[in-house]
Short mmCIF file of N, CA and C in Angstrom, two decimals:
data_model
loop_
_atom_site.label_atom_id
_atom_site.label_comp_id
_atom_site.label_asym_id
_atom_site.label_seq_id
_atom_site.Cartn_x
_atom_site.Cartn_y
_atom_site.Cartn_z
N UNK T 26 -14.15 25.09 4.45
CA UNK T 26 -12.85 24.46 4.42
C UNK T 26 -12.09 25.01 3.22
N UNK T 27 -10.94 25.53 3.38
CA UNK T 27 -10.06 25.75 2.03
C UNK T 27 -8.62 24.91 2.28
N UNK T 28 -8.01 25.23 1.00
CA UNK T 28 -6.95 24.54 0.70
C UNK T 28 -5.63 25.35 0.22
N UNK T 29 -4.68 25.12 0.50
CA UNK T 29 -4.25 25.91 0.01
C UNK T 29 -3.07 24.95 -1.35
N UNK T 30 -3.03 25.57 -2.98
CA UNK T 30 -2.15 24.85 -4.06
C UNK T 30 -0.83 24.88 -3.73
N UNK T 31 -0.22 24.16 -4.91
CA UNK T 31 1.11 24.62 -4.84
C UNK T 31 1.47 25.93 -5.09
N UNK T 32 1.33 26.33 -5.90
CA UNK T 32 1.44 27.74 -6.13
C UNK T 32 0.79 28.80 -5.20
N UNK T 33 0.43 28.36 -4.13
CA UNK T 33 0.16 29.26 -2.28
C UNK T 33 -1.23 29.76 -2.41
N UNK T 34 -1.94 29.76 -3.38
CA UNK T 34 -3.36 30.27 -3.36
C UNK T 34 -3.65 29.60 -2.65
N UNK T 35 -5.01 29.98 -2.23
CA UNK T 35 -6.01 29.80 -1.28
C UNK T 35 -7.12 29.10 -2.02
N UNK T 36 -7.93 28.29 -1.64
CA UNK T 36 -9.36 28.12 -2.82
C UNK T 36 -10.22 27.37 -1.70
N UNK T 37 -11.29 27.55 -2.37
CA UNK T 37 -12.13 27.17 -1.15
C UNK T 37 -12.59 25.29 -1.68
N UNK T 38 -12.95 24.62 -0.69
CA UNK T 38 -12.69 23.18 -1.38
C UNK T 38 -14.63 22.98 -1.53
N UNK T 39 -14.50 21.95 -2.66
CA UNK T 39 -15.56 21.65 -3.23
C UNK T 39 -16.21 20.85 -1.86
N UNK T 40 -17.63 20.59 -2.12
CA UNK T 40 -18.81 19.70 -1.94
C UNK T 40 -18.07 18.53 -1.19
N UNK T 41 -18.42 18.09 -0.19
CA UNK T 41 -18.11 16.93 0.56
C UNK T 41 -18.47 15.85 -0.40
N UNK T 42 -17.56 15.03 -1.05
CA UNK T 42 -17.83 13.42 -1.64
C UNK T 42 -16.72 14.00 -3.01
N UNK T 43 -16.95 15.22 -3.26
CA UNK T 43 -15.69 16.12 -4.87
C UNK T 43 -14.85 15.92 -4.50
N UNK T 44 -13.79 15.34 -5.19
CA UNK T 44 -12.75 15.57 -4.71
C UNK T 44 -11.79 16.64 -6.23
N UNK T 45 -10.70 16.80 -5.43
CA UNK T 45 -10.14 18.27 -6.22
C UNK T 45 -8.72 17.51 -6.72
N UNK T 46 -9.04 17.72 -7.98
CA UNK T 46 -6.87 17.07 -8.37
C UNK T 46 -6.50 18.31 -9.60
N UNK T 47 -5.30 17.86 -9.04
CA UNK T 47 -4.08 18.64 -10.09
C UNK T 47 -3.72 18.03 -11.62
N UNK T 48 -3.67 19.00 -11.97
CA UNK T 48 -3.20 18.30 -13.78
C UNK T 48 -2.00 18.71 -13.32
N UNK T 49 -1.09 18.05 -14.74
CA UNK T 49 0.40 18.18 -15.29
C UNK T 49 0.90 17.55 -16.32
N UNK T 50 1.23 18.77 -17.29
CA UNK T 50 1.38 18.64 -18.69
C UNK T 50 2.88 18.92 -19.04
N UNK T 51 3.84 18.33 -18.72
CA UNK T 51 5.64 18.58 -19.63
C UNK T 51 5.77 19.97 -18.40
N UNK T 52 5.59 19.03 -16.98
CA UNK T 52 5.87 19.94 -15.67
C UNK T 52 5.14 20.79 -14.97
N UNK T 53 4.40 21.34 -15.61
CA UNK T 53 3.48 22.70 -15.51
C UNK T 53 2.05 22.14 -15.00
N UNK T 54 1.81 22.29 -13.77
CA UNK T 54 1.13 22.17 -12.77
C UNK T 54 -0.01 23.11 -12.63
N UNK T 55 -1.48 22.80 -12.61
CA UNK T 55 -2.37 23.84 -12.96
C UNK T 55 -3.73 22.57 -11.58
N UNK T 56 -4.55 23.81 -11.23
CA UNK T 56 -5.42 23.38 -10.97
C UNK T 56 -5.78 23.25 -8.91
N UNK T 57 -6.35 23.08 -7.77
CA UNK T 57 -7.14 22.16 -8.37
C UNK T 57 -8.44 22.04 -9.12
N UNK T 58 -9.16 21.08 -9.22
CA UNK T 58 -10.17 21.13 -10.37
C UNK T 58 -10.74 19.89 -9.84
N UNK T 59 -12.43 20.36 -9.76
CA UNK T 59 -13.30 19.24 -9.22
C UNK T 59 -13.08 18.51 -10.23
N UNK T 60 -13.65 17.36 -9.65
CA UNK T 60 -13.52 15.72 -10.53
C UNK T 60 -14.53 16.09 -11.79
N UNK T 61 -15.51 16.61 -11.30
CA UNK T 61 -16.48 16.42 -12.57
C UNK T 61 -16.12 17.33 -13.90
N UNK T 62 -15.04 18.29 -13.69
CA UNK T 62 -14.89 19.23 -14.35
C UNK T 62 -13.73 18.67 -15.09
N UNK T 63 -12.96 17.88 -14.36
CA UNK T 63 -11.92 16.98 -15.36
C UNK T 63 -11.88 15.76 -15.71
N UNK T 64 -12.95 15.80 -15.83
CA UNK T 64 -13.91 14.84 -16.96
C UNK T 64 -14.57 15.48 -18.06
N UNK T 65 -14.95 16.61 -17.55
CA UNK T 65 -15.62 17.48 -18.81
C UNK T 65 -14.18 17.78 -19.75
N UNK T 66 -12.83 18.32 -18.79
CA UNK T 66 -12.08 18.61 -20.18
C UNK T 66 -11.25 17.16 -20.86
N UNK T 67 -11.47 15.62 -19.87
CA UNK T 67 -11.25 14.99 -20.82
C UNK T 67 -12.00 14.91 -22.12
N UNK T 68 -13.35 14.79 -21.43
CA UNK T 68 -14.10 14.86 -23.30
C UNK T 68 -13.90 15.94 -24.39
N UNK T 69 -13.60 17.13 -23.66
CA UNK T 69 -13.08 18.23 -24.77
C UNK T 69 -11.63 18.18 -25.46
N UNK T 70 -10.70 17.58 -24.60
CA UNK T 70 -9.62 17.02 -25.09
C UNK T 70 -8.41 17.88 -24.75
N UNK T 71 -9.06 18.80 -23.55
CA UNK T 71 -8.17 20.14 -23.04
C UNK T 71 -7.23 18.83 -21.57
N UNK T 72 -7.84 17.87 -21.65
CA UNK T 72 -6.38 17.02 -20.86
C UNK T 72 -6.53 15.91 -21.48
N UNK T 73 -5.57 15.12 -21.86
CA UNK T 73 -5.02 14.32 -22.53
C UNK T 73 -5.08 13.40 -21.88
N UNK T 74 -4.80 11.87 -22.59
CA UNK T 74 -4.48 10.61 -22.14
C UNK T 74 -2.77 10.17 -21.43
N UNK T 75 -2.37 10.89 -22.23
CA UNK T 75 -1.00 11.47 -21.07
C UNK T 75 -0.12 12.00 -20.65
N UNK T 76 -1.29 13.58 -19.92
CA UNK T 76 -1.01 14.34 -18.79
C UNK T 76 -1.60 13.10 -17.30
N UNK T 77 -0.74 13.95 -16.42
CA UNK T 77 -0.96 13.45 -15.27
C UNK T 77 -2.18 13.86 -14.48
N UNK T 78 -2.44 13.25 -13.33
CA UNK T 78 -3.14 14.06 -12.27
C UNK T 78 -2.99 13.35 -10.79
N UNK T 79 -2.84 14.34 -9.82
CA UNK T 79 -2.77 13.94 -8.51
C UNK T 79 -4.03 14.86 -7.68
N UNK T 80 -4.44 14.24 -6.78
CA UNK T 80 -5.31 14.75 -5.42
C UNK T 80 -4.32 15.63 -4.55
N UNK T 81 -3.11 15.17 -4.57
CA UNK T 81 -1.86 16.18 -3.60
C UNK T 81 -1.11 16.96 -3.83
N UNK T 82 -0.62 16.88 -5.62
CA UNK T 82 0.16 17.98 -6.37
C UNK T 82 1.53 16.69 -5.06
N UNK T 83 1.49 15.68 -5.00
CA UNK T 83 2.66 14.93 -5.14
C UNK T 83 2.74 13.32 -6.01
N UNK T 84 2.04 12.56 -5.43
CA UNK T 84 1.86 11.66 -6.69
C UNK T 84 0.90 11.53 -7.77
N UNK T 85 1.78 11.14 -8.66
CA UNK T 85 0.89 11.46 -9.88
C UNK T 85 0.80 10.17 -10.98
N UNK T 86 -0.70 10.22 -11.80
CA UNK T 86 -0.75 9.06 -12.06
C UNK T 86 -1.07 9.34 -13.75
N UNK T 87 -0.84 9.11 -14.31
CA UNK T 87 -1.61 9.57 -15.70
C UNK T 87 -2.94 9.00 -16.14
N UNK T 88 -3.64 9.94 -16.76
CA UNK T 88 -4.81 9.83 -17.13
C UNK T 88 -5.32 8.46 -17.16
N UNK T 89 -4.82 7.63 -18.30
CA UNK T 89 -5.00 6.50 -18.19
C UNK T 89 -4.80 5.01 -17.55
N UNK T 90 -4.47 5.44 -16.50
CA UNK T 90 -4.66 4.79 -15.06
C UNK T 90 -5.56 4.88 -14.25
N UNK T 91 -7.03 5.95 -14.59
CA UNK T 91 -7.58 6.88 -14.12
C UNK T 91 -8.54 6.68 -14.47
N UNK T 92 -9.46 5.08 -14.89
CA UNK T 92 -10.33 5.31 -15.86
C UNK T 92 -11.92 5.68 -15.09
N UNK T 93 -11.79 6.03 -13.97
CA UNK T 93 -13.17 6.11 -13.49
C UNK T 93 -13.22 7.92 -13.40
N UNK T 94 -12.35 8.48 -14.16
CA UNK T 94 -12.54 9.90 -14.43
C UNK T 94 -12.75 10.28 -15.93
N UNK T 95 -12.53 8.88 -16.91
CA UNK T 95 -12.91 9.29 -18.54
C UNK T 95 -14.62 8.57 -18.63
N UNK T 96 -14.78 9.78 -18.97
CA UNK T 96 -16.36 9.46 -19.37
C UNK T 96 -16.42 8.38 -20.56
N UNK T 97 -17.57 7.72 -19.97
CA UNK T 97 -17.70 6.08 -20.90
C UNK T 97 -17.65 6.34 -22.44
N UNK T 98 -18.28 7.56 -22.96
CA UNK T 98 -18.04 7.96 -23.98
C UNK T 98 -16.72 7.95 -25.03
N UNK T 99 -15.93 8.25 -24.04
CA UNK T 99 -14.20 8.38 -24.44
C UNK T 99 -13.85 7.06 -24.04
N UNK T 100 -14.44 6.32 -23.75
CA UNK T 100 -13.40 5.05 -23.60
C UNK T 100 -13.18 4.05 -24.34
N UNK T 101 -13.63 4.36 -25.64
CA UNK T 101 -12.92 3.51 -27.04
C UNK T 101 -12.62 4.94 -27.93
N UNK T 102 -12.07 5.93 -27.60
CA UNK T 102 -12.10 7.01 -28.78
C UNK T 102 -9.98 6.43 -28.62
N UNK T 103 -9.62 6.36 -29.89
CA UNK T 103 -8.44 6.41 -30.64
C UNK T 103 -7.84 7.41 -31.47
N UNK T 104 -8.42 7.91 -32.17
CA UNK T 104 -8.15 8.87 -33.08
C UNK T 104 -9.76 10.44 -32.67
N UNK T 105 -8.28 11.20 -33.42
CA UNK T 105 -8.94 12.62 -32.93
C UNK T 105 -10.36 12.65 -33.59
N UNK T 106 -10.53 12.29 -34.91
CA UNK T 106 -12.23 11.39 -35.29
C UNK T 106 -12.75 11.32 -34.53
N UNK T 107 -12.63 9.79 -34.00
CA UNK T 107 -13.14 9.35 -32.72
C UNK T 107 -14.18 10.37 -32.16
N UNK T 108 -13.01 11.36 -31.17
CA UNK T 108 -13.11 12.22 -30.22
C UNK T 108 -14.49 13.29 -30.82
N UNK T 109 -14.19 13.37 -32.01
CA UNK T 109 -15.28 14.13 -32.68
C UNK T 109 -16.14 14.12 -32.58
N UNK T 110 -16.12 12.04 -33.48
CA UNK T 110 -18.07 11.97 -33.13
C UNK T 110 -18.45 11.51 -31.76
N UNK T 111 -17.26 11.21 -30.61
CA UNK T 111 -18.36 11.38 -29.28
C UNK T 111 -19.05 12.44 -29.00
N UNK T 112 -17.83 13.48 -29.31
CA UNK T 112 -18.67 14.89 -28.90
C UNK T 112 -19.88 15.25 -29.66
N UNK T 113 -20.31 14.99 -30.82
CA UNK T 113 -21.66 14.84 -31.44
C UNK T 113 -22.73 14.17 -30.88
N UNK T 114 -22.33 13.11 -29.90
CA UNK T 114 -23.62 12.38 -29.33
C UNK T 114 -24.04 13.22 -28.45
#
């Protein structure tokens, strides 16, 4: 099964139960990107608490509406600290 982005590529779609969403950061539309992988860059901090993300590249919800995609780890981090020593555990 593939898919095709906004931007007209082609990609082939993840694992039956993955699902694939779009980031968006001040317009700029990137992705898609399995679930588990944008969770990995919430904990790295390469997507933010608020950039967006949609499954359709039409509605979009921001991160923190989203909490069953921030790893439990991140879910009291406040300050870029914080973010630090999760990533140490």
């Amino acid at each position: 099964m593939t898919e095709t982005t906004q931007a007209g590529t082609t990609t082939q779609a993840a694992s039956v139960g993955t699902r694939l969403w779009f980031t968006r950061r001040l317009g700029v539309v990137r992705g898609p990107f399995p679930e588990r992988q944008i969770s990995r860059y919430i904990l790295l901090g390469r997507i933010r608490e608020d950039d967006e993300l949609s499954l359709d590249g039409t509605h979009w919800k921001p991160v923190h509406q989203l909490p069953e995609l921030i790893p439990d780890v991140m879910k009291n981090v406040r300050t870029e600290a914080d973010r630090q020593q999760a990533l140490a555990i």
